[in-house]
PDB file of C-alpha atoms in Angstrom:
ATOM      1  CA  UNK A1098     157.339  62.090 129.942  1.00 38.00           C
ATOM      2  CA  UNK A1099     158.159  64.574 128.725  1.00 40.00           C
ATOM      3  CA  UNK A1100     158.757  65.238 124.826  1.00 39.00           C
ATOM      4  CA  UNK A1101     159.622  68.797 122.828  1.00 40.00           C
ATOM      5  CA  UNK A1102     158.659  69.386 119.524  1.00 44.00           C
ATOM      6  CA  UNK A1103     161.543  71.534 118.534  1.00 46.00           C
ATOM      7  CA  UNK A1104     162.584  72.841 115.389  1.00 48.00           C
ATOM      8  CA  UNK A1105     166.181  71.673 113.305  1.00 48.00           C
ATOM      9  CA  UNK A1106     166.298  75.825 113.307  1.00 47.00           C
ATOM     10  CA  UNK A1107     166.203  75.803 117.201  1.00 48.00           C
ATOM     11  CA  UNK A1108     168.512  72.579 117.497  1.00 52.00           C
ATOM     12  CA  UNK A1109     171.627  74.090 114.836  1.00 54.00           C
ATOM     13  CA  UNK A1110     170.598  77.327 116.572  1.00 64.00           C
ATOM     14  CA  UNK A1111     171.117  79.122 113.102  1.00 73.00           C
ATOM     15  CA  UNK A1112     168.961  82.107 112.386  1.00 80.00           C
ATOM     16  CA  UNK A1113     165.901  81.648 110.174  1.00 92.00           C
ATOM     17  CA  UNK A1114     166.151  82.258 106.664  1.00 97.00           C
ATOM     18  CA  UNK A1115     163.428  83.045 104.557  1.00 98.00           C
ATOM     19  CA  UNK A1116     163.053  83.445 100.807  1.00 98.00           C
ATOM     20  CA  UNK A1117     160.312  85.738  99.597  1.00 98.00           C
ATOM     21  CA  UNK A1118     158.539  85.818  96.332  1.00 98.00           C
ATOM     22  CA  UNK A1119     156.437  87.950  94.378  1.00 96.00           C
ATOM     23  CA  UNK A1120     156.471  85.984  91.434  1.00 95.00           C
ATOM     24  CA  UNK A1121     155.833  86.901  87.809  1.00 92.00           C
ATOM     25  CA  UNK A1122     157.910  85.696  84.107  1.00 92.00           C
ATOM     26  CA  UNK A1123     158.826  89.125  83.081  1.00 94.00           C
ATOM     27  CA  UNK A1124     159.996  90.556  86.129  1.00 96.00           C
ATOM     28  CA  UNK A1125     159.696  88.298  89.449  1.00 97.00           C
ATOM     29  CA  UNK A1126     160.709  90.237  93.039  1.00 97.00           C
ATOM     30  CA  UNK A1127     163.295  88.378  95.065  1.00 98.00           C
ATOM     31  CA  UNK A1128     164.338  89.069  99.095  1.00 98.00           C
ATOM     32  CA  UNK A1129     166.368  86.711 101.810  1.00 98.00           C
ATOM     33  CA  UNK A1130     165.670  88.179 105.387  1.00 97.00           C
ATOM     34  CA  UNK A1131     166.768  86.694 108.364  1.00 96.00           C
ATOM     35  CA  UNK A1132     164.779  86.345 111.450  1.00 89.00           C
ATOM     36  CA  UNK A1133     167.346  86.657 114.485  1.00 82.00           C
ATOM     37  CA  UNK A1134     165.340  86.470 117.638  1.00 77.00           C
ATOM     38  CA  UNK A1135     162.336  88.806 117.180  1.00 77.00           C
ATOM     39  CA  UNK A1136     164.238  91.442 114.319  1.00 86.00           C
ATOM     40  CA  UNK A1137     164.128  90.704 110.582  1.00 93.00           C
ATOM     41  CA  UNK A1138     167.084  91.290 108.705  1.00 94.00           C
ATOM     42  CA  UNK A1139     167.350  92.000 104.915  1.00 96.00           C
ATOM     43  CA  UNK A1140     170.069  89.556 103.580  1.00 96.00           C
ATOM     44  CA  UNK A1141     169.681  90.110  99.754  1.00 97.00           C
ATOM     45  CA  UNK A1142     166.754  91.345  97.666  1.00 97.00           C
ATOM     46  CA  UNK A1143     166.256  92.266  93.944  1.00 97.00           C
ATOM     47  CA  UNK A1144     164.391  91.635  90.566  1.00 97.00           C
ATOM     48  CA  UNK A1145     164.744  88.991  88.111  1.00 97.00           C
ATOM     49  CA  UNK A1146     164.030  89.937  84.906  1.00 97.00           C
ATOM     50  CA  UNK A1147     163.850  87.751  81.550  1.00 97.00           C
ATOM     51  CA  UNK A1148     164.351  89.161  78.288  1.00 97.00           C
ATOM     52  CA  UNK A1149     160.773  89.784  75.792  1.00 95.00           C
ATOM     53  CA  UNK A1150     162.197  87.420  72.712  1.00 97.00           C
ATOM     54  CA  UNK A1151     162.727  84.466  75.197  1.00 97.00           C
ATOM     55  CA  UNK A1152     159.536  82.025  74.882  1.00 95.00           C
ATOM     56  CA  UNK A1153     157.987  81.121  78.047  1.00 95.00           C
ATOM     57  CA  UNK A1154     159.438  78.179  79.132  1.00 96.00           C
ATOM     58  CA  UNK A1155     162.991  79.320  78.877  1.00 97.00           C
ATOM     59  CA  UNK A1156     162.200  82.447  80.859  1.00 97.00           C
ATOM     60  CA  UNK A1157     160.682  80.055  83.525  1.00 97.00           C
ATOM     61  CA  UNK A1158     164.014  77.928  83.043  1.00 97.00           C
ATOM     62  CA  UNK A1159     166.325  81.877  83.710  1.00 97.00           C
ATOM     63  CA  UNK A1160     164.340  82.402  86.388  1.00 98.00           C
ATOM     64  CA  UNK A1161     164.202  78.287  88.285  1.00 98.00           C
ATOM     65  CA  UNK A1162     168.077  78.970  87.690  1.00 98.00           C
ATOM     66  CA  UNK A1163     168.356  81.895  89.221  1.00 98.00           C
ATOM     67  CA  UNK A1164     166.396  81.207  92.321  1.00 98.00           C
ATOM     68  CA  UNK A1165     168.153  77.688  93.062  1.00 98.00           C
ATOM     69  CA  UNK A1166     171.204  79.542  92.450  1.00 98.00           C
ATOM     70  CA  UNK A1167     170.292  82.094  95.644  1.00 98.00           C
ATOM     71  CA  UNK A1168     169.186  78.782  97.464  1.00 98.00           C
ATOM     72  CA  UNK A1169     172.954  77.479  97.054  1.00 98.00           C
ATOM     73  CA  UNK A1170     174.415  80.893  98.412  1.00 97.00           C
ATOM     74  CA  UNK A1171     172.250  82.348 101.072  1.00 97.00           C
ATOM     75  CA  UNK A1172     170.885  79.157 102.418  1.00 97.00           C
ATOM     76  CA  UNK A1173     166.974  79.815 103.149  1.00 98.00           C
ATOM     77  CA  UNK A1174     165.009  77.063 105.089  1.00 96.00           C
ATOM     78  CA  UNK A1175     161.732  78.671 103.903  1.00 97.00           C
ATOM     79  CA  UNK A1176     160.002  80.093 101.058  1.00 98.00           C
ATOM     80  CA  UNK A1177     156.727  82.441 101.172  1.00 98.00           C
ATOM     81  CA  UNK A1178     155.413  82.773  97.454  1.00 98.00           C
ATOM     82  CA  UNK A1179     152.282  85.145  96.789  1.00 95.00           C
ATOM     83  CA  UNK A1180     148.950  83.461  96.053  1.00 93.00           C
ATOM     84  CA  UNK A1181     147.838  83.733  92.280  1.00 81.00           C
ATOM     85  CA  UNK A1182     145.843  86.682  91.858  1.00 69.00           C
ATOM     86  CA  UNK A1183     143.473  86.287  88.706  1.00 62.00           C
ATOM     87  CA  UNK A1184     143.714  89.645  86.716  1.00 63.00           C
ATOM     88  CA  UNK A1185     141.552  90.288  83.613  1.00 60.00           C
ATOM     89  CA  UNK A1186     144.621  88.680  81.626  1.00 69.00           C
ATOM     90  CA  UNK A1187     144.418  85.369  81.986  1.00 76.00           C
ATOM     91  CA  UNK A1188     146.993  84.594  79.385  1.00 77.00           C
ATOM     92  CA  UNK A1189     149.086  86.394  81.801  1.00 81.00           C
ATOM     93  CA  UNK A1190     147.587  84.636  84.626  1.00 84.00           C
ATOM     94  CA  UNK A1191     148.513  81.088  83.188  1.00 88.00           C
ATOM     95  CA  UNK A1192     152.274  82.170  82.780  1.00 91.00           C
ATOM     96  CA  UNK A1193     152.666  83.534  86.046  1.00 92.00           C
ATOM     97  CA  UNK A1194     150.671  80.541  87.786  1.00 92.00           C
ATOM     98  CA  UNK A1195     153.852  77.915  85.349  1.00 94.00           C
ATOM     99  CA  UNK A1196     156.102  79.976  86.915  1.00 95.00           C
ATOM    100  CA  UNK A1197     155.027  79.299  90.699  1.00 95.00           C
ATOM    101  CA  UNK A1198     154.879  75.476  89.548  1.00 96.00           C
ATOM    102  CA  UNK A1199     158.466  75.762  88.776  1.00 97.00           C
ATOM    103  CA  UNK A1200     159.324  77.808  91.711  1.00 98.00           C
ATOM    104  CA  UNK A1201     157.363  75.819  93.979  1.00 97.00           C
ATOM    105  CA  UNK A1202     159.631  72.501  92.605  1.00 97.00           C
ATOM    106  CA  UNK A1203     162.691  74.195  92.496  1.00 98.00           C
ATOM    107  CA  UNK A1204     161.995  75.651  96.623  1.00 98.00           C
ATOM    108  CA  UNK A1205     161.139  71.552  97.364  1.00 97.00           C
ATOM    109  CA  UNK A1206     164.070  70.552  95.325  1.00 97.00           C
ATOM    110  CA  UNK A1207     166.335  73.259  97.606  1.00 97.00           C
ATOM    111  CA  UNK A1208     164.887  71.355 100.275  1.00 97.00           C
ATOM    112  CA  UNK A1209     162.480  74.738 101.463  1.00 97.00           C
ATOM    113  CA  UNK A1210     158.964  74.646 103.456  1.00 96.00           C
ATOM    114  CA  UNK A1211     156.785  76.339 101.217  1.00 97.00           C
ATOM    115  CA  UNK A1212     153.878  78.727 101.776  1.00 96.00           C
ATOM    116  CA  UNK A1213     151.820  80.566 100.161  1.00 96.00           C
ATOM    117  CA  UNK A1214     149.711  84.201 101.153  1.00 96.00           C
ATOM    118  CA  UNK A1215     147.054  86.326  99.456  1.00 95.00           C
ATOM    119  CA  UNK A1216     147.391  89.714  98.317  1.00 94.00           C
ATOM    120  CA  UNK A1217     145.019  90.688 101.000  1.00 95.00           C
ATOM    121  CA  UNK A1218     147.541  88.944 104.029  1.00 96.00           C
ATOM    122  CA  UNK A1219     150.580  90.192 102.635  1.00 96.00           C
ATOM    123  CA  UNK A1220     148.650  94.040 102.489  1.00 96.00           C
ATOM    124  CA  UNK A1221     147.320  92.993 106.077  1.00 95.00           C
ATOM    125  CA  UNK A1222     150.603  92.222 107.554  1.00 95.00           C
ATOM    126  CA  UNK A1223     152.592  94.825 106.179  1.00 96.00           C
ATOM    127  CA  UNK A1224     150.074  97.624 106.236  1.00 95.00           C
ATOM    128  CA  UNK A1225     147.719  96.577 108.874  1.00 94.00           C
ATOM    129  CA  UNK A1226     144.988  97.365 106.014  1.00 94.00           C
ATOM    130  CA  UNK A1227     143.946  94.190 103.396  1.00 93.00           C
ATOM    131  CA  UNK A1228     143.071  96.489 100.634  1.00 93.00           C
ATOM    132  CA  UNK A1229     146.169  98.932 100.598  1.00 93.00           C
ATOM    133  CA  UNK A1230     147.583  99.970  97.599  1.00 93.00           C
ATOM    134  CA  UNK A1231     151.115  99.269  96.591  1.00 91.00           C
ATOM    135  CA  UNK A1232     152.360 102.994  97.293  1.00 95.00           C
ATOM    136  CA  UNK A1233     150.965 102.125 100.989  1.00 96.00           C
ATOM    137  CA  UNK A1234     153.438  98.986 101.656  1.00 95.00           C
ATOM    138  CA  UNK A1235     156.736 100.696  99.605  1.00 95.00           C
ATOM    139  CA  UNK A1236     155.765 103.270 102.339  1.00 95.00           C
ATOM    140  CA  UNK A1237     156.115 100.608 104.995  1.00 96.00           C
ATOM    141  CA  UNK A1238     158.407  98.182 104.069  1.00 96.00           C
ATOM    142  CA  UNK A1239     161.762 100.766 104.943  1.00 95.00           C
ATOM    143  CA  UNK A1240     159.981 101.131 108.778  1.00 94.00           C
ATOM    144  CA  UNK A1241     159.204  97.464 108.962  1.00 95.00           C
ATOM    145  CA  UNK A1242     163.032  96.302 108.204  1.00 95.00           C
ATOM    146  CA  UNK A1243     165.923  98.008 107.128  1.00 92.00           C
ATOM    147  CA  UNK A1244     166.760  98.360 103.508  1.00 92.00           C
ATOM    148  CA  UNK A1245     170.423  98.660 102.571  1.00 86.00           C
ATOM    149  CA  UNK A1246     169.980  99.666  99.421  1.00 91.00           C
ATOM    150  CA  UNK A1247     167.527 101.940  97.018  1.00 92.00           C
ATOM    151  CA  UNK A1248     165.414  99.883  95.572  1.00 93.00           C
ATOM    152  CA  UNK A1249     163.711 100.985  91.878  1.00 87.00           C
ATOM    153  CA  UNK A1250     161.307  98.645  91.372  1.00 92.00           C
ATOM    154  CA  UNK A1251     157.659  97.616  93.173  1.00 94.00           C
ATOM    155  CA  UNK A1252     158.253  93.815  92.795  1.00 96.00           C
ATOM    156  CA  UNK A1253     160.869  94.011  95.423  1.00 97.00           C
ATOM    157  CA  UNK A1254     158.956  96.144  97.564  1.00 97.00           C
ATOM    158  CA  UNK A1255     156.601  92.839  97.530  1.00 97.00           C
ATOM    159  CA  UNK A1256     159.550  90.242  97.601  1.00 98.00           C
ATOM    160  CA  UNK A1257     160.035  91.464 100.930  1.00 98.00           C
ATOM    161  CA  UNK A1258     156.874  91.950 102.630  1.00 98.00           C
ATOM    162  CA  UNK A1259     156.109  88.488 101.686  1.00 98.00           C
ATOM    163  CA  UNK A1260     158.678  87.704 103.610  1.00 98.00           C
ATOM    164  CA  UNK A1261     157.740  89.679 105.939  1.00 97.00           C
ATOM    165  CA  UNK A1262     154.174  88.507 105.841  1.00 97.00           C
ATOM    166  CA  UNK A1263     155.757  85.000 106.589  1.00 96.00           C
ATOM    167  CA  UNK A1264     157.985  86.056 109.670  1.00 94.00           C
ATOM    168  CA  UNK A1265     155.087  87.316 111.138  1.00 92.00           C
ATOM    169  CA  UNK A1266     152.999  84.690 110.572  1.00 91.00           C
ATOM    170  CA  UNK A1267     155.004  81.789 111.056  1.00 81.00           C
ATOM    171  CA  UNK A1268     154.428  80.768 114.842  1.00 64.00           C
ATOM    172  CA  UNK A1269     150.333  80.200 113.464  1.00 63.00           C
ATOM    173  CA  UNK A1270     151.716  78.375 110.240  1.00 57.00           C
ATOM    174  CA  UNK A1271     154.062  76.064 112.175  1.00 56.00           C
ATOM    175  CA  UNK A1272     151.355  75.172 114.967  1.00 49.00           C
TER     176      UNK A1272
END
């Protein structure tokens, strides 16, 4: 007897939608791409910014509510998020970690399967070199996916790169 392991996406014939997140609490990059056959299409991208005068818990709440709204509107089924990169500022790292936790919870509550990628994996997937700088990523994104609007902030480019990384890696991740 033959068995088939087909994803829900394949059974429903719906294109796969991936929510890409570049985590932060002051500014958070967000993208949604659609994988239709072998082509990736940018559906949505933005930067969510929070007011500096808000406390960290209020900022996280604003971000989680925005992401929840985007999940409801665009109906992604998978979320790709960058793993935490520890820089020299531990206070910032802790606040980004708290934000990531809220984002992971929001994604799971929204029914999304989550995947995490390191900065080196993202750089390698988008530029072919794991130690690329932000400028190299920004130059490569328009070559990998059609942009339908002007993007001003590197966090938004990073979110698109994260979603594209997952799109390229998902066969490996789901095996």
